[in-house]
Coordinates of C-alpha atoms and ligand atoms in Angstrom, one line a residue:
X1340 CA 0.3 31.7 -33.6
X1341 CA -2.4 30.2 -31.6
X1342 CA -5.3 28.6 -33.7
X1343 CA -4.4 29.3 -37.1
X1344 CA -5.6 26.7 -39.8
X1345 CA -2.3 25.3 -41.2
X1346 CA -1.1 23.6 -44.4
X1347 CA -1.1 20.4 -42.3
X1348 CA -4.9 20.8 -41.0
X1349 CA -5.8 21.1 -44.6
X1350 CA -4.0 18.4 -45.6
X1351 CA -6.3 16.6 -42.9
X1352 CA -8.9 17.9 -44.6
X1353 CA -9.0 16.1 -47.6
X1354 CA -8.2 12.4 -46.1
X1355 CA -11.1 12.8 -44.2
X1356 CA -13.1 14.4 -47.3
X1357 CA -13.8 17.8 -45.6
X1358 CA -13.4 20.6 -48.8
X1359 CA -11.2 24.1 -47.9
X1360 CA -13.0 27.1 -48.0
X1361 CA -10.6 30.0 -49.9
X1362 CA -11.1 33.4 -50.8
X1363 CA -8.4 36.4 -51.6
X1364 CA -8.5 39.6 -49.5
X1365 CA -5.9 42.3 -49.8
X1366 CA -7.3 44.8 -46.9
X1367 CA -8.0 45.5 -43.3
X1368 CA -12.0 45.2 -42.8
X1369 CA -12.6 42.6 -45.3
X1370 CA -9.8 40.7 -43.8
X1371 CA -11.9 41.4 -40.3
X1372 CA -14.6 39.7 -41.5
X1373 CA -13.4 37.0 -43.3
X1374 CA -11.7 36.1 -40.2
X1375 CA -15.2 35.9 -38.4
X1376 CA -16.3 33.5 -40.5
X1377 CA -15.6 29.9 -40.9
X1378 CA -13.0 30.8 -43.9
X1379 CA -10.6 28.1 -44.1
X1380 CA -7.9 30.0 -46.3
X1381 CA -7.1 33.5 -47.1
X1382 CA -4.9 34.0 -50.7
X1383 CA -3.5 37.4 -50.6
X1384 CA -3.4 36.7 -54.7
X1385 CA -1.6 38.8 -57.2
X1386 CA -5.1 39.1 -58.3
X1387 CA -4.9 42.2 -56.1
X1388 CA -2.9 44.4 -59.6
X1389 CA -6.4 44.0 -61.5
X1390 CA -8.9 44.2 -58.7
X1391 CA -7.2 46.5 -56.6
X1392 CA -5.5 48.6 -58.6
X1393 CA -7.3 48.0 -61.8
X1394 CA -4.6 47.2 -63.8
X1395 CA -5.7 45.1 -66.7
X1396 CA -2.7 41.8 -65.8
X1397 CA -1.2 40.8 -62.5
X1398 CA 2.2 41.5 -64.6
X1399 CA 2.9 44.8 -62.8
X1400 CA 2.8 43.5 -59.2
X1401 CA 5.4 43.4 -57.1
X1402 CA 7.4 42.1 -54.2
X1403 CA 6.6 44.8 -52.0
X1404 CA 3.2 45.3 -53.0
X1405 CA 2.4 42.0 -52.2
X1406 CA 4.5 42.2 -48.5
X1407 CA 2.4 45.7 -48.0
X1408 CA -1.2 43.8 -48.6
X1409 CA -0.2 40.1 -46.6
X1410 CA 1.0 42.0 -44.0
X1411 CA -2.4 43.7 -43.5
X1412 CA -4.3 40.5 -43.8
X1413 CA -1.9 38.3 -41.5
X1414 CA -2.4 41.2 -38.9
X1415 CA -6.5 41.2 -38.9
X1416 CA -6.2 37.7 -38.9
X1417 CA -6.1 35.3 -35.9
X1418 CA -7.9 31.9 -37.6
X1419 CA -7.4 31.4 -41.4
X1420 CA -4.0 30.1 -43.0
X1421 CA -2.8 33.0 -44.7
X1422 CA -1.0 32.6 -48.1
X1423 CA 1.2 35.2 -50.3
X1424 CA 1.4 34.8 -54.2
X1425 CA 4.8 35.2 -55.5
X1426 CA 4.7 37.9 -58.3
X1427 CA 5.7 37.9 -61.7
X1428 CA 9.7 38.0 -61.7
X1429 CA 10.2 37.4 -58.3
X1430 CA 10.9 33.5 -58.6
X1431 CA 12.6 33.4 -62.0
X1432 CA 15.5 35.1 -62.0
X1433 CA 17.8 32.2 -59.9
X1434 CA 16.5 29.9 -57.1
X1435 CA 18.4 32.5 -54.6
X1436 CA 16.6 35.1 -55.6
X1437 CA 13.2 33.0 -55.5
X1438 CA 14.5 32.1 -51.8
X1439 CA 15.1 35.5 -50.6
X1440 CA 12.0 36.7 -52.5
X1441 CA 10.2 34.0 -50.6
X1442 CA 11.7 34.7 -47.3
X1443 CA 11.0 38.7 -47.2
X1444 CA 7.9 37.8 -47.5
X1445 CA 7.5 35.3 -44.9
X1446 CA 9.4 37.3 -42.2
X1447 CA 8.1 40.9 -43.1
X1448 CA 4.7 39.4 -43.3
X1449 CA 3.8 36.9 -41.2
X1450 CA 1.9 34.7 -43.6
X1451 CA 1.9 30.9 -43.3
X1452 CA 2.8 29.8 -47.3
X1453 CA 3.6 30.6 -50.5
X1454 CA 2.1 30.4 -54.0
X1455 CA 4.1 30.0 -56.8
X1456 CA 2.2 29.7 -60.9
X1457 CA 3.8 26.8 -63.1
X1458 CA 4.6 23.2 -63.9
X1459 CA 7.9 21.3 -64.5
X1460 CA 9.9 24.9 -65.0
X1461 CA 9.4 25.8 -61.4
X1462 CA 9.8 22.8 -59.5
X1463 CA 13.4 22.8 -58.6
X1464 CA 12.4 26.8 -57.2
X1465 CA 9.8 24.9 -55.5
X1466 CA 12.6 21.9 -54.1
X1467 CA 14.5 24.4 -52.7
X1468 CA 11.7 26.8 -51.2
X1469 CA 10.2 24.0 -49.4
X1470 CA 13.4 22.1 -48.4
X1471 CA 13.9 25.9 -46.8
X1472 CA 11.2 25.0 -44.5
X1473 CA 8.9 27.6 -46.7
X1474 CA 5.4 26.1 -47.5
X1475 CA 4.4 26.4 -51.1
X1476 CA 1.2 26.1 -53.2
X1477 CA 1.3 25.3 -56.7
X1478 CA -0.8 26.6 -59.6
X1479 CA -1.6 24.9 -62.7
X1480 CA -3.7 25.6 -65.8
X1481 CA -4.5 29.1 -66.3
X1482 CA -1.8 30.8 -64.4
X1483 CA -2.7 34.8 -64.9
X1484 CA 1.0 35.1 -65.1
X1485 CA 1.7 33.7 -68.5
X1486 CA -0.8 35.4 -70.1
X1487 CA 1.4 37.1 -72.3
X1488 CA 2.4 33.5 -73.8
X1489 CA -1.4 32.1 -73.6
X1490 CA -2.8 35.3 -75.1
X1491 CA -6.1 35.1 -73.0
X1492 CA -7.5 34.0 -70.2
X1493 CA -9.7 31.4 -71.7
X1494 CA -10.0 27.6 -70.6
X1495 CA -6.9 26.1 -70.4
X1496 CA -5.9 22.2 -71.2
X1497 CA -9.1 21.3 -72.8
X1498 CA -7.0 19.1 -75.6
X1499 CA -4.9 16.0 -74.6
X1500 CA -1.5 17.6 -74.8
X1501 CA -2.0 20.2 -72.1
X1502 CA -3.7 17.7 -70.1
X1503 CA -1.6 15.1 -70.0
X1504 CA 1.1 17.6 -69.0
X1505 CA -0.8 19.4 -66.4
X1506 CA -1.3 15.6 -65.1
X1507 CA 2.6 15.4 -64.6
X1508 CA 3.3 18.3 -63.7
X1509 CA 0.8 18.0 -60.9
X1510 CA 2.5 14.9 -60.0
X1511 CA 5.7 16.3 -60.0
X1512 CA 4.7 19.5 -58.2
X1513 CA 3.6 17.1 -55.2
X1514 CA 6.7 15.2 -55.7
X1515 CA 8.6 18.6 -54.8
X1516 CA 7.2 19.4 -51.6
X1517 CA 4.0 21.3 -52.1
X1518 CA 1.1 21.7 -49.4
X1519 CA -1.1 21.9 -52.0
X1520 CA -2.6 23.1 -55.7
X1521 CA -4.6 25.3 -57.0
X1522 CA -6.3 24.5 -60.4
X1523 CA -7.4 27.5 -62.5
X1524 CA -9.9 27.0 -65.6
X1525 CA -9.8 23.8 -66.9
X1526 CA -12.1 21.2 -66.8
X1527 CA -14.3 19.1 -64.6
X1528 CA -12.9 16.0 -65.7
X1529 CA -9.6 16.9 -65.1
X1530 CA -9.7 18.5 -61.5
X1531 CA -11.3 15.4 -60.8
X1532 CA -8.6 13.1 -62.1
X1533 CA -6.0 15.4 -60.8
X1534 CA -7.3 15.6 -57.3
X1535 CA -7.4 11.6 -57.3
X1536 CA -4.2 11.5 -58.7
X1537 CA -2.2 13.8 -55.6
X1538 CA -2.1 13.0 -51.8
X1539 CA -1.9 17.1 -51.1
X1540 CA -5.6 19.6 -51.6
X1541 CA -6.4 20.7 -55.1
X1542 CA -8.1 24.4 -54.7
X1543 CA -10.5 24.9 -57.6
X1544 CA -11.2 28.0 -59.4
X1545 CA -13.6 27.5 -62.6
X1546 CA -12.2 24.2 -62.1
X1547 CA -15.7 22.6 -61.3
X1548 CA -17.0 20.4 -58.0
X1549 CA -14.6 17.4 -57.7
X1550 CA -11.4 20.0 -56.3
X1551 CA -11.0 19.5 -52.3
X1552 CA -11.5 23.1 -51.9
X1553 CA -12.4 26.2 -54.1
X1554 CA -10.9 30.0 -54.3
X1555 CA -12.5 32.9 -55.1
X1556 CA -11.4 36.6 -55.9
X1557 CA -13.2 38.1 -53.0
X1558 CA -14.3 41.3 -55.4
X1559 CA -15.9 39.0 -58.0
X1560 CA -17.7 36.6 -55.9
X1561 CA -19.8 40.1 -53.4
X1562 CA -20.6 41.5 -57.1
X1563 CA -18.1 44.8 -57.1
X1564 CA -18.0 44.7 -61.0
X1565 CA -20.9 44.8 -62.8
X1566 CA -19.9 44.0 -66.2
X1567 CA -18.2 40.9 -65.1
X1568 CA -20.0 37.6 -65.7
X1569 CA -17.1 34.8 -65.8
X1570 CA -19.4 31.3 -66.3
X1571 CA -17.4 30.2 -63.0
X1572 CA -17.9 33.0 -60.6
X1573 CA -21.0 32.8 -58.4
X1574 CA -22.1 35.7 -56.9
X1575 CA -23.4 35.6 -53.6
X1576 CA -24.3 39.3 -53.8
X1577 CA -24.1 42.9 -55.4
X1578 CA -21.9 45.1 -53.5
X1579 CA -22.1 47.7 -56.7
X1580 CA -25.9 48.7 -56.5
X1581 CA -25.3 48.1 -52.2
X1582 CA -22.9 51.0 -52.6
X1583 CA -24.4 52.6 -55.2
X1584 CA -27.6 53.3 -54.0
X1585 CA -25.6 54.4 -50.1
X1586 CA -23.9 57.1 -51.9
X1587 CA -26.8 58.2 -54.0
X1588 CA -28.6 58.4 -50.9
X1589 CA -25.9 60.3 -49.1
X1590 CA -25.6 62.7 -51.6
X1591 CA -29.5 63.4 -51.4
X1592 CA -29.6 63.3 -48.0
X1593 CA -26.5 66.0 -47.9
X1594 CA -28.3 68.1 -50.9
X1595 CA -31.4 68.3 -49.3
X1596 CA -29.9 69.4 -45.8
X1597 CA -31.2 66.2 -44.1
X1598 CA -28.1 65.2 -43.1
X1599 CA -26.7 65.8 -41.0
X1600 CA -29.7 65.6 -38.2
X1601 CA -29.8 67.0 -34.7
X1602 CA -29.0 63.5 -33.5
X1603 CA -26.0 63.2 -35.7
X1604 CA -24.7 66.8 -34.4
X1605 CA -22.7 68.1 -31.5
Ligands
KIV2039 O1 -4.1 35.9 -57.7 C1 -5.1 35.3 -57.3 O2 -6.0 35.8 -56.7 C2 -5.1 33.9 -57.6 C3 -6.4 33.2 -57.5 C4 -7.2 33.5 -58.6 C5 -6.2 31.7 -57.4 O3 -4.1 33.3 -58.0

């Protein structure tokens, strides 16, 4: 195992006020070169249906699918905690099934923890996962997951009901063993008072500054998409005209018979 960040060095993290650096990855080179940087956390995320294989919900994804991709990023990987999302139907059915779910993918893949999306419904899965000796990461507020009961992937708790509950169930997600949870698309405010609230990291996304650490899809944040322009996503560069203009030149170069040179031939 070596030097890899675990759930207890980012628990460290926080009491000394030192934020957690996540991103998702899903393949071989970016894995590489995540794992050359100072990348704190890698989220193989279920993210990987839409961005990966352009489906339009992480619904589809399964068990499998998810062992194939952790198992690529665990092995190109030497330095970053590594962490598997649990798909959509692969914790619900019973709490055994959400165990053996839970430990194919820690034994097939190597990874080093577990996300599961929910509040209060999940947390006896969540008892029993980390009473296994299984690490697990919660997920509150927009969990991509239920979209089919929220309808879209707007802000989540922005009135009082939702985040009073998100409050509790926060509380009772640390309660049940967790290493730690992410917050998806709610407000500010309520990261901040969340984070205060629980001993374990929150990991923001579009869940504003006051989170102990922040995730982001890996596709979004290097600009792959050009229609996409979520308020929340920075991006730190534009991998779509980088590529873009690579091939066009390619194909000129190939067109016009300049490549490939006398230097580039045997
Ligand atoms: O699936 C995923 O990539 C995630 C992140 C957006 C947190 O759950």
């Amino acid at each position: 195992m070596g030097d890899r960040i675990s759930v207890s060095d980012l628990r460290k993290y926080k009491a000394a006020g030192k934020k957690i650096a996540a991103l998702t990855a899903y393949d071989f080179y970016t894995s590489k070169i995540l794992d050359r940087s100072d990348l704190d956390m890698i989220l193989v995320g279920d993210s990987l249906g839409m961005v990966f294989q352009g489906k339009t919900t992480t619904i589809p994804v399964t068990v499998d699918q998810i062992i194939y991709h952790t198992k690529i990023v665990v092995d190109a990987t030497a330095r970053p905690l590594v962490v598997a999302d649990m798909p959509f139907g692969s914790f619900q059915i019973s709490t055994e099934k959400a165990l053996e779910n839970a430990f194919r993918i820690m034994k097939e893949t190597g990874c080093n923890a577990i996300k599961i999306e929910g509040g209060e419904r999940v947390v006896s899965v969540i008892e029993k996962l980390t009473e296994s000796g299984i690490p697990v990461y919660g997920h509150l507020g927009l969990t991509p997951q239920s979209i089919n009961e929220f309808g879209s992937y707007k802000l989540r708790a922005k009135n009082n009901e939702e985040a009073e509950t998100l409050k509790r169930d926060a509380v009772l997600l640390e309660k049940a063993g967790v290493s730690g949870i992410v917050l998806e698309k709610i407000p500010a405010a309520l990261a901040k008072e969340v984070s205060g609230s629980v001993t374990v990291p929150t990991i923001g996304i579009g869940a504003g500054p006051f989170c102990d650490g922040q995730v982001l899809v890996i596709t979004d944040m290097l600009g792959f998409d050009p229609d996409l322009n979520f308020k929340f996503v920075r991006k730190y560069t534009d991998v779509n005209t980088i590529i873009t203009e690579a091939v066009n030149e390619y194909i000129n170069d190939v067109k016009k018979g300049t490549f490939p040179s006398d230097k580039e031939s045997y």
